[in-house]
Short mmCIF file of C-alpha atoms in Angstrom, two decimals:
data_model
loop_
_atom_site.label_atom_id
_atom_site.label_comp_id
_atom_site.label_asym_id
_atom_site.label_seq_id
_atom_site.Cartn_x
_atom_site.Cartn_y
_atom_site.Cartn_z
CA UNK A 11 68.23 65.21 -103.13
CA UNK A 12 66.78 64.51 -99.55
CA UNK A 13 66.55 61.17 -98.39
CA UNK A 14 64.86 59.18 -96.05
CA UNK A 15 66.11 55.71 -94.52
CA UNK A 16 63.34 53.28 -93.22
CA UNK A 17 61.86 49.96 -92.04
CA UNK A 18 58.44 50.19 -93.20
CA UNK A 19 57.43 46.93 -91.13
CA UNK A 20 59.39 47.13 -88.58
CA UNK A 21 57.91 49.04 -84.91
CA UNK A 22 59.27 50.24 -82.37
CA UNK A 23 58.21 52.29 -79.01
CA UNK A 24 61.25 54.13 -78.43
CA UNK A 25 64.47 55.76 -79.84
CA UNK A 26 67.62 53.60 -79.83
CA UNK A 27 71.03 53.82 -80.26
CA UNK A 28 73.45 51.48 -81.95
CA UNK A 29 76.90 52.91 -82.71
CA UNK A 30 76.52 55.69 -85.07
CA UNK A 31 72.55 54.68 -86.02
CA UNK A 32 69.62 55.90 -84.06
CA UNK A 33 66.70 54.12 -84.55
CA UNK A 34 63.58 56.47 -84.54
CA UNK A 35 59.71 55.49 -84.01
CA UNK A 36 57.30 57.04 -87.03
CA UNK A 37 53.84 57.53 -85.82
CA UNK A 38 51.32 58.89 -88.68
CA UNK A 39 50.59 62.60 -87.85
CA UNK A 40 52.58 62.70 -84.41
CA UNK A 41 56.10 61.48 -84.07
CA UNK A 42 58.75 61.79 -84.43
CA UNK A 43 58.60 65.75 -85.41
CA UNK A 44 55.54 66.62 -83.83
CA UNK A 45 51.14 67.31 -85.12
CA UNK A 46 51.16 69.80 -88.14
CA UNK A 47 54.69 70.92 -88.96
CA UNK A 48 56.15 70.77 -91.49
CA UNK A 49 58.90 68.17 -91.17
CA UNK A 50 56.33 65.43 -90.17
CA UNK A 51 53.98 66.17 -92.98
CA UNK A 52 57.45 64.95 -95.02
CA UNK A 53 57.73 61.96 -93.63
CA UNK A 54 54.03 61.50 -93.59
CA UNK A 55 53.85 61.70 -97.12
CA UNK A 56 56.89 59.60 -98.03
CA UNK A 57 55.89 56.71 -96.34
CA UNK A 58 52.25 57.31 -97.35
CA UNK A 59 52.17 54.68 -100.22
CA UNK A 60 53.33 51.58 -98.24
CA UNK A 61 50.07 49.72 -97.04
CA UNK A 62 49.46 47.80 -94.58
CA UNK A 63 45.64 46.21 -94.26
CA UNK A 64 44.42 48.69 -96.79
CA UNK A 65 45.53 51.98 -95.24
CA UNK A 66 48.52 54.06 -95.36
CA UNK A 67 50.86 52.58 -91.98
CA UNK A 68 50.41 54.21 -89.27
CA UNK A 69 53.53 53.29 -87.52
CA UNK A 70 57.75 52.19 -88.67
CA UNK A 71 60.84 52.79 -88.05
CA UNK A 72 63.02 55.84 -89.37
CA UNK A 73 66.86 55.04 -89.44
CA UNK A 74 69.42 58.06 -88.50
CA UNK A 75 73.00 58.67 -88.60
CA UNK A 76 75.46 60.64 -86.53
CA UNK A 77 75.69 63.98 -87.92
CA UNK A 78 72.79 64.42 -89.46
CA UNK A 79 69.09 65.08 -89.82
CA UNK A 80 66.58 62.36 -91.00
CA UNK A 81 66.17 63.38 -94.63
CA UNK A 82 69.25 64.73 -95.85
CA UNK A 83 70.99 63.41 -99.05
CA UNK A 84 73.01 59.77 -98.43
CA UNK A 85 76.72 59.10 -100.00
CA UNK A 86 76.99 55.95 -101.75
CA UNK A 87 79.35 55.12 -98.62
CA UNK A 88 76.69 55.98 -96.13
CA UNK A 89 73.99 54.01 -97.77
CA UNK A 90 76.07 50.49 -97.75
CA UNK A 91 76.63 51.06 -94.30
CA UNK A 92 72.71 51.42 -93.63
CA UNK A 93 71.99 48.28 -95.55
CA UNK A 94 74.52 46.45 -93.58
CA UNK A 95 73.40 47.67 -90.29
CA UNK A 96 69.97 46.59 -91.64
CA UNK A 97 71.17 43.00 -91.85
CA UNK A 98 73.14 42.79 -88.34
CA UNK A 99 69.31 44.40 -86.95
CA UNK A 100 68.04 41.51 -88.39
CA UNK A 101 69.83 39.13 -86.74
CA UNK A 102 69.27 40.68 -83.48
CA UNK A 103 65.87 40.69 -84.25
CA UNK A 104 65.82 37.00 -85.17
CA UNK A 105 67.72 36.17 -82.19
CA UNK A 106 65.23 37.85 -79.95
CA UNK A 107 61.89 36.45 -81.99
CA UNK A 108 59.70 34.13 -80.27
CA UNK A 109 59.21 30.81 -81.43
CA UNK A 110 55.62 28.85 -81.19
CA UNK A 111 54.20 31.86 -79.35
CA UNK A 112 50.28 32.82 -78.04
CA UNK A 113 48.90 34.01 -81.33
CA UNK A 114 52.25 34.41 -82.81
CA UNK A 115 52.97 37.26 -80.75
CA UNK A 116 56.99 38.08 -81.28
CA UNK A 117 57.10 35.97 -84.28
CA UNK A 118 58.78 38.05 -86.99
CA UNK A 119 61.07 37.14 -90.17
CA UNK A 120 64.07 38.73 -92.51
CA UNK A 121 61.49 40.80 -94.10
CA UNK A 122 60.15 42.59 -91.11
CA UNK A 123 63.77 44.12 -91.23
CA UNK A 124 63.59 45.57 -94.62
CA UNK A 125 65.34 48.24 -95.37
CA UNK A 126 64.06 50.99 -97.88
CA UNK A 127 65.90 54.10 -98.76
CA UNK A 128 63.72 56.74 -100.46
CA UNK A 129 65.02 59.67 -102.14
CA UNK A 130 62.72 62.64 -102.89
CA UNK A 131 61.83 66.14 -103.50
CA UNK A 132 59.57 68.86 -102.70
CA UNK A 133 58.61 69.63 -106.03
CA UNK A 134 58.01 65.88 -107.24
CA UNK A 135 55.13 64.33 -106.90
CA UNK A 136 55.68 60.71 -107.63
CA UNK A 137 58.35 57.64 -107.71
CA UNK A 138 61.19 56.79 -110.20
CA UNK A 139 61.65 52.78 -109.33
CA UNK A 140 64.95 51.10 -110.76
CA UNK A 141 64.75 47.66 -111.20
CA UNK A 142 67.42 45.97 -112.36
CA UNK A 143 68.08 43.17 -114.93
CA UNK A 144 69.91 40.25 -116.86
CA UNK A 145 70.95 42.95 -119.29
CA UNK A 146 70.94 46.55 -117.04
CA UNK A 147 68.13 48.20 -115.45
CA UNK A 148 65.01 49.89 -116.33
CA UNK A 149 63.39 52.93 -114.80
CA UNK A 150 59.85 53.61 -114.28
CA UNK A 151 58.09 56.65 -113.16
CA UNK A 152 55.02 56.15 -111.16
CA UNK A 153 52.47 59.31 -109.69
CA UNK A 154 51.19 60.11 -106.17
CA UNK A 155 48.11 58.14 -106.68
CA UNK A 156 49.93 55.31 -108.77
CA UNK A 157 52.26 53.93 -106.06
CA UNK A 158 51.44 51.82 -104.00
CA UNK A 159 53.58 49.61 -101.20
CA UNK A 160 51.31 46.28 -99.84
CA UNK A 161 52.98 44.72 -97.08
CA UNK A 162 53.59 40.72 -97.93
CA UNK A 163 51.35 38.22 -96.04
CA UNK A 164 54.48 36.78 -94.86
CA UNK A 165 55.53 39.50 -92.91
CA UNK A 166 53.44 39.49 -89.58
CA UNK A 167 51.96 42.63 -88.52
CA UNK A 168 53.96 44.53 -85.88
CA UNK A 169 52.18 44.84 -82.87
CA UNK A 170 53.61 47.60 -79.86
CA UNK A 171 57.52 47.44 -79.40
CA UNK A 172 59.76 44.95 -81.59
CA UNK A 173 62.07 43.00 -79.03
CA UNK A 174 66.00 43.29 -80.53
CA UNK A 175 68.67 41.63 -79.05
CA UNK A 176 70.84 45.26 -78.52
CA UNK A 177 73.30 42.72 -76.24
CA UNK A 178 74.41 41.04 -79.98
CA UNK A 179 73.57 44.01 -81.98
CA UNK A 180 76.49 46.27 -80.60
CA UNK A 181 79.51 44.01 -80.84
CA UNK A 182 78.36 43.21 -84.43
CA UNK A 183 78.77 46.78 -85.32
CA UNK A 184 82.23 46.90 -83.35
CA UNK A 185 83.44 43.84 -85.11
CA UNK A 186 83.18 45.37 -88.33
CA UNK A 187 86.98 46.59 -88.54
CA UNK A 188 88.23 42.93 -87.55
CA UNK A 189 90.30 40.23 -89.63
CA UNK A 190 87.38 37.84 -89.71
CA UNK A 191 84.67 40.24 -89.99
CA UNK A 192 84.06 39.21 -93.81
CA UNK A 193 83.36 35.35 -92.49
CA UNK A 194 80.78 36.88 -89.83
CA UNK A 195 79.17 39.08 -92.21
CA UNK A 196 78.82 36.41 -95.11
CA UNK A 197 77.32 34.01 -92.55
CA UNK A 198 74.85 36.23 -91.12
CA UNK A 199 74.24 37.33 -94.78
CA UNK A 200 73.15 33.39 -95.54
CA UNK A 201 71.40 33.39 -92.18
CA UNK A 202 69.04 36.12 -92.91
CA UNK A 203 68.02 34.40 -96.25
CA UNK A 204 67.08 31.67 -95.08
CA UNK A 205 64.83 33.44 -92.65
CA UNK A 206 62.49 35.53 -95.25
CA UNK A 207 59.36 33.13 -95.03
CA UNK A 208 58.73 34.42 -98.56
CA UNK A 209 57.45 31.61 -100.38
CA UNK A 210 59.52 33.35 -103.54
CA UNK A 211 62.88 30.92 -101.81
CA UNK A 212 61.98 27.58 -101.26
CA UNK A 213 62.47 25.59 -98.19
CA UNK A 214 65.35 23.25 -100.33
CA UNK A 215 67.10 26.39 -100.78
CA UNK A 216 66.63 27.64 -97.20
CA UNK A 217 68.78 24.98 -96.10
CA UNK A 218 70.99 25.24 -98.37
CA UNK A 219 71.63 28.81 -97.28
CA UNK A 220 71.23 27.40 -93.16
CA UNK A 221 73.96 24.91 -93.50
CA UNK A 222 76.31 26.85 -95.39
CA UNK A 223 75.99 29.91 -93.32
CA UNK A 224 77.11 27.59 -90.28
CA UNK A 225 79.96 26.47 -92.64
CA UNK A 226 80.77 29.62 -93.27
CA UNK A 227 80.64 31.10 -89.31
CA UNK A 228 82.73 28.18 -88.76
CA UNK A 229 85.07 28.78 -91.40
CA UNK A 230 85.13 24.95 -92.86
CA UNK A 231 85.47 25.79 -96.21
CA UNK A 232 86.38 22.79 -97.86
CA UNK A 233 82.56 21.30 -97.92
CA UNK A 234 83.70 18.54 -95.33
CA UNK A 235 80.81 17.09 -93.15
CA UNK A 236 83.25 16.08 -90.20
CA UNK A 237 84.74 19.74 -90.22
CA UNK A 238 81.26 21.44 -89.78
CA UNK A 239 80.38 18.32 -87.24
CA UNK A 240 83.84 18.92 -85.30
CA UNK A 241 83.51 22.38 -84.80
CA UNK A 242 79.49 22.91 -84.46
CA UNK A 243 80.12 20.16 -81.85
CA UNK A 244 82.68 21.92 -79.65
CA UNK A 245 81.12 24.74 -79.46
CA UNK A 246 77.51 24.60 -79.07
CA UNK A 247 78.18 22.67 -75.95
CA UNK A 248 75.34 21.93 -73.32
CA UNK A 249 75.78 21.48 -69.68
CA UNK A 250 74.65 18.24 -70.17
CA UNK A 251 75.50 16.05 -73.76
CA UNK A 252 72.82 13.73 -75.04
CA UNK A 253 73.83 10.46 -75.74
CA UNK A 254 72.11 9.19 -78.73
CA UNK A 255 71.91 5.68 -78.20
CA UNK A 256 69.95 6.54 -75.03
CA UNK A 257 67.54 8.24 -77.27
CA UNK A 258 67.46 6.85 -80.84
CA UNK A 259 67.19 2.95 -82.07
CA UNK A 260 70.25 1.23 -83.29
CA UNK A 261 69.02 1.42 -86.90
CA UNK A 262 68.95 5.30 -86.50
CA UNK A 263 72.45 5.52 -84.89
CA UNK A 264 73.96 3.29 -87.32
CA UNK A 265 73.89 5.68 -89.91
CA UNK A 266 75.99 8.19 -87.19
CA UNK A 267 78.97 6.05 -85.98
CA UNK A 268 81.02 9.05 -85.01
CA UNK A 269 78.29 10.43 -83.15
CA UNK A 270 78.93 11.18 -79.28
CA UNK A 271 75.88 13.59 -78.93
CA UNK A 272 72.60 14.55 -80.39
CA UNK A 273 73.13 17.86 -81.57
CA UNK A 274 76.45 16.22 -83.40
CA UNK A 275 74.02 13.31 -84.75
CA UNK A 276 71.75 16.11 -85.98
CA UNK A 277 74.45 18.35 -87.43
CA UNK A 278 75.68 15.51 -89.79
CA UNK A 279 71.98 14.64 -91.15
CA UNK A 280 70.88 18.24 -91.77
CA UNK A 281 74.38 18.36 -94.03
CA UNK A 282 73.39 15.37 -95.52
CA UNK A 283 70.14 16.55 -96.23
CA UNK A 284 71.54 19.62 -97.79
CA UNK A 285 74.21 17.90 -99.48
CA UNK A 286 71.37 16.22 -101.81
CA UNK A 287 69.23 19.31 -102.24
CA UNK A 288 72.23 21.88 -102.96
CA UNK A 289 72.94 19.59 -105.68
CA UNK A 290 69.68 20.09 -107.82
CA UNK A 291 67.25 17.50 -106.58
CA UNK A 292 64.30 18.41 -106.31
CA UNK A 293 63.67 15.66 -103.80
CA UNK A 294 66.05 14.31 -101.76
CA UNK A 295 67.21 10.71 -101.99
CA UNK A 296 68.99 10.55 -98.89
CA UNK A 297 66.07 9.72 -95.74
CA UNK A 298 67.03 12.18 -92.86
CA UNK A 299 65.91 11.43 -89.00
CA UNK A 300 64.93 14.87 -88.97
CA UNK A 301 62.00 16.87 -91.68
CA UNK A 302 63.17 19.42 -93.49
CA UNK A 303 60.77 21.50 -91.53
CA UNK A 304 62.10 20.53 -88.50
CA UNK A 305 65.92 20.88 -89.56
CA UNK A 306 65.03 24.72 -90.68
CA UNK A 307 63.42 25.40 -87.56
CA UNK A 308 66.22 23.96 -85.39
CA UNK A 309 69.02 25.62 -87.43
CA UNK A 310 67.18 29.17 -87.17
CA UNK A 311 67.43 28.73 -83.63
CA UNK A 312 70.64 27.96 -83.18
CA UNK A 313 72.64 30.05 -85.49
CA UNK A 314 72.74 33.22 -83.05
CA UNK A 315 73.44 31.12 -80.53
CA UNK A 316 76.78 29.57 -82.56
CA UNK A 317 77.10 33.63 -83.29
CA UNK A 318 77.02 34.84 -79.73
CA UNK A 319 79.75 31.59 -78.87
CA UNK A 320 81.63 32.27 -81.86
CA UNK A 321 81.99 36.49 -80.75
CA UNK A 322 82.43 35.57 -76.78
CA UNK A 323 85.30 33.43 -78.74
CA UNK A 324 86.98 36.49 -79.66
CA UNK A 325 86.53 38.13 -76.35
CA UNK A 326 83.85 40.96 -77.48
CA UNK A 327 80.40 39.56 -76.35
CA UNK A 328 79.60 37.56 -72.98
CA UNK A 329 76.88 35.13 -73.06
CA UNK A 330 73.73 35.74 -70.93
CA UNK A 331 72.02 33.56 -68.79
CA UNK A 332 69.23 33.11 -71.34
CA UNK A 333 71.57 32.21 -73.98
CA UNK A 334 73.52 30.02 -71.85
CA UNK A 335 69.31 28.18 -70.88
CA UNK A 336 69.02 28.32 -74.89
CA UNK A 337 72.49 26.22 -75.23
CA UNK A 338 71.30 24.02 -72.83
CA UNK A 339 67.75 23.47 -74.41
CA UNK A 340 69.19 22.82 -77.98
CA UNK A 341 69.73 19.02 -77.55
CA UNK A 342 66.48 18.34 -75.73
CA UNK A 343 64.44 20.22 -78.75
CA UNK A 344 66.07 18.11 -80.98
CA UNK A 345 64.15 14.69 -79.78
CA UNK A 346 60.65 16.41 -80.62
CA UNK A 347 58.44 16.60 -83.63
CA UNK A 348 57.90 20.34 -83.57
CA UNK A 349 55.34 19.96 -86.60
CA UNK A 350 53.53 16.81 -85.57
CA UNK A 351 49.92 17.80 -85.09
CA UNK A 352 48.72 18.86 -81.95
CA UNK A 353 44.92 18.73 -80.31
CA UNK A 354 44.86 22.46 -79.02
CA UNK A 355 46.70 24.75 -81.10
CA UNK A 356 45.33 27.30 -78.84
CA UNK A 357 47.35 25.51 -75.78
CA UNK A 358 50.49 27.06 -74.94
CA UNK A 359 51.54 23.85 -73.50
CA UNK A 360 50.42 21.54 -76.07
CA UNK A 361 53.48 22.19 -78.54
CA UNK A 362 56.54 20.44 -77.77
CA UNK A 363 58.58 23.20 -77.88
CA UNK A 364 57.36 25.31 -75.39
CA UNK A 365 56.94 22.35 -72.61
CA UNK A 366 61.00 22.16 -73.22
CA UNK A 367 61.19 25.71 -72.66
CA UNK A 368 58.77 25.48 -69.91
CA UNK A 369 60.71 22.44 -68.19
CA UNK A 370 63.74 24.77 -68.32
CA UNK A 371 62.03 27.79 -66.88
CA UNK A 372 61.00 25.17 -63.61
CA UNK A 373 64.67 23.84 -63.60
CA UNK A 374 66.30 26.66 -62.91
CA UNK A 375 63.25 28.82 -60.55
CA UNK A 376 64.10 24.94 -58.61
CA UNK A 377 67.79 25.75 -58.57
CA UNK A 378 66.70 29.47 -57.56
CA UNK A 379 65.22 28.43 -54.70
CA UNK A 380 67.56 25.66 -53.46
CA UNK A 381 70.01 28.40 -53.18
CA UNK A 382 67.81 31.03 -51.65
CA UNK A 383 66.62 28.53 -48.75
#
């Protein structure tokens, strides 16, 4: 049976390679085979029933491997390899996504990454769709005019080239045959999760999935708040360390006597926080200095960073200057509100998030230009 491997939300401008994947740009009608032949009236018509705005999409992203052609038949072996290259694109994706941004321009979720593997014939006109359940799996055979894909409303609308981070995205892929590789992978695994925006997983559960993926990238796995604290600590390590008490009142610090920095303060409420809600409250008793909201956002940042220190660790990736700016953002994000409302949502400058970023971008064009002149 052929077979085609896709991201049906997912666009991008121009082939790439990443180890033995090539990542291939599907325009409707054009590319990547060419107007009118044959192969690309294929591929037309297999991704012809996923919608997007009430129309066939016009553009995605095909997925190839080394060795072969776009649509040939998959190995069981093959395919798990595509789905876990589909996560590690994910998190390059999500480490390259742009937070509070004009319009939400380069905002994009775990979803956009979705990976879909169709098989297919020429002399079948329709879908067989296995779903599975508490007691097996059923089968259901829908026609040509039956099946249709509609893209989720949480999954923005890609617009022009999708930014990946191809700097993380490699040495994921090489990291695959090492010791710890399992501890990466299930981290990144809980990561992803908790970055869906699909209101079908709940923000409780989202942090459940944040915190423990950071438990699990740290490899702390006895459930221990001062092991997670210890270690988040140590590494995610600004140039400069926050002192709480210069920040918070003694009535907020007194809760964090072990504290020595914000982002260890903040690390210790969020698995608080998720201590209550992993164990089946629906509302959490304990009162954290940070929102829930705010905690998700915060930890979504901040997990590729721990990734990127955790792999430079091991001596396969080198951080960049814009992750080493990120690091050294992370504490002074933490004193803001991010969802406290603002009076222009239209003003780039009005969310606190960007004047940090903003503040950082002047800091070091200053430090440019002190050591130009």
């Amino acid at each position: 049976m052929s077979m085609l491997a896709f991201l049906p939300w997912l666009q991008i401008t121009t082939h790439q390679n990443a180890a033995e994947f090539q990542l291939v740009p599907f325009q409707r009608g054009l590319a990547p085979a060419g107007q009118g032949t044959p192969e690309q009236d294929i591929l037309d018509g297999v991704l012809a029933p996923y919608h997007a705005g009430g129309a066939p999409i016009a553009y995605a992203t095909l997925i190839q491997t080394t060795g072969g052609n776009l649509t040939r038949d998959l190995s069981d072996e093959e395919r798990g390899a595509l789905f876990i290259f589909s996560e590690l694109l994910s998190v390059a994706g999500l480490s390259a996504r742009e937070l509070f941004g004009p319009g939400g321009m380069g905002y994009r979720n775990r979803d956009s990454f979705r990976l879909v593997i169709q098989g297919f014939s020429d002399d079948h006109h329709g879908t067989a769709i296995t779903t599975r359940r508490r007691d097996g799996s059923t089968t259901n055979y829908l026609t040509e005019d039956d099946y249709h894909v509609q893209k989720p409303e949480h999954i923005p609308l890609p617009h022009g080239n999708t930014a990946l981070d191809f700097k993380l995205l490699e040495p994921l892929l090489d990291y695959r045959e090492s010791k710890d590789w399992e501890a990466i992978y299930e981290a990144i695994l809980g990561f992803n999760l908790a970055n869906t925006d699909s209101s079908d997983i709940s923000e409780h559960i989202e942090a459940v999935l944040l915190v423990s993926a950071l438990e699990r990238l740290f490899e702390c796995p006895h459930g221990k708040e001062d092991d997670l604290a210890k270690h988040f600590s140590a590494s995610v390590k600004p140039t400069e360390t926050i002192d709480p008490n210069t920040v918070f009142t003694s009535s907020q610090t007194l809760k964090f006597k072990k504290s020595k920095s914000v982002r260890d303060m903040w690390i210790r409420d969020f698995f608080r926080l998720r201590g209550n809600l992993a164990h089946g409250k629906i509302e959490s008793k304990y009162p954290p200095e940070w929102s829930l909201r705010n905690h998700l956002l915060l930890g979504s940042f901040v997990f590729p960073l721990a990734l990127k220190l955790k792999l430079q660790a091991s001596n396969v990736y080198q951080l960049t200057e814009h992750d080493c700016e990120a690091i050294d953002m992370f504490e002074k994000q933490l004193l803001h509100d991010h969802f406290a409302p603002v009076e222009n949502r239209h003003n780039h400058s009005a969310y606190p998030w960007n004047r940090v970023k903003d503040e950082a971008d002047q800091r070091r064009l200053g430090w440019s230009e002190k050591d130009f002149f």
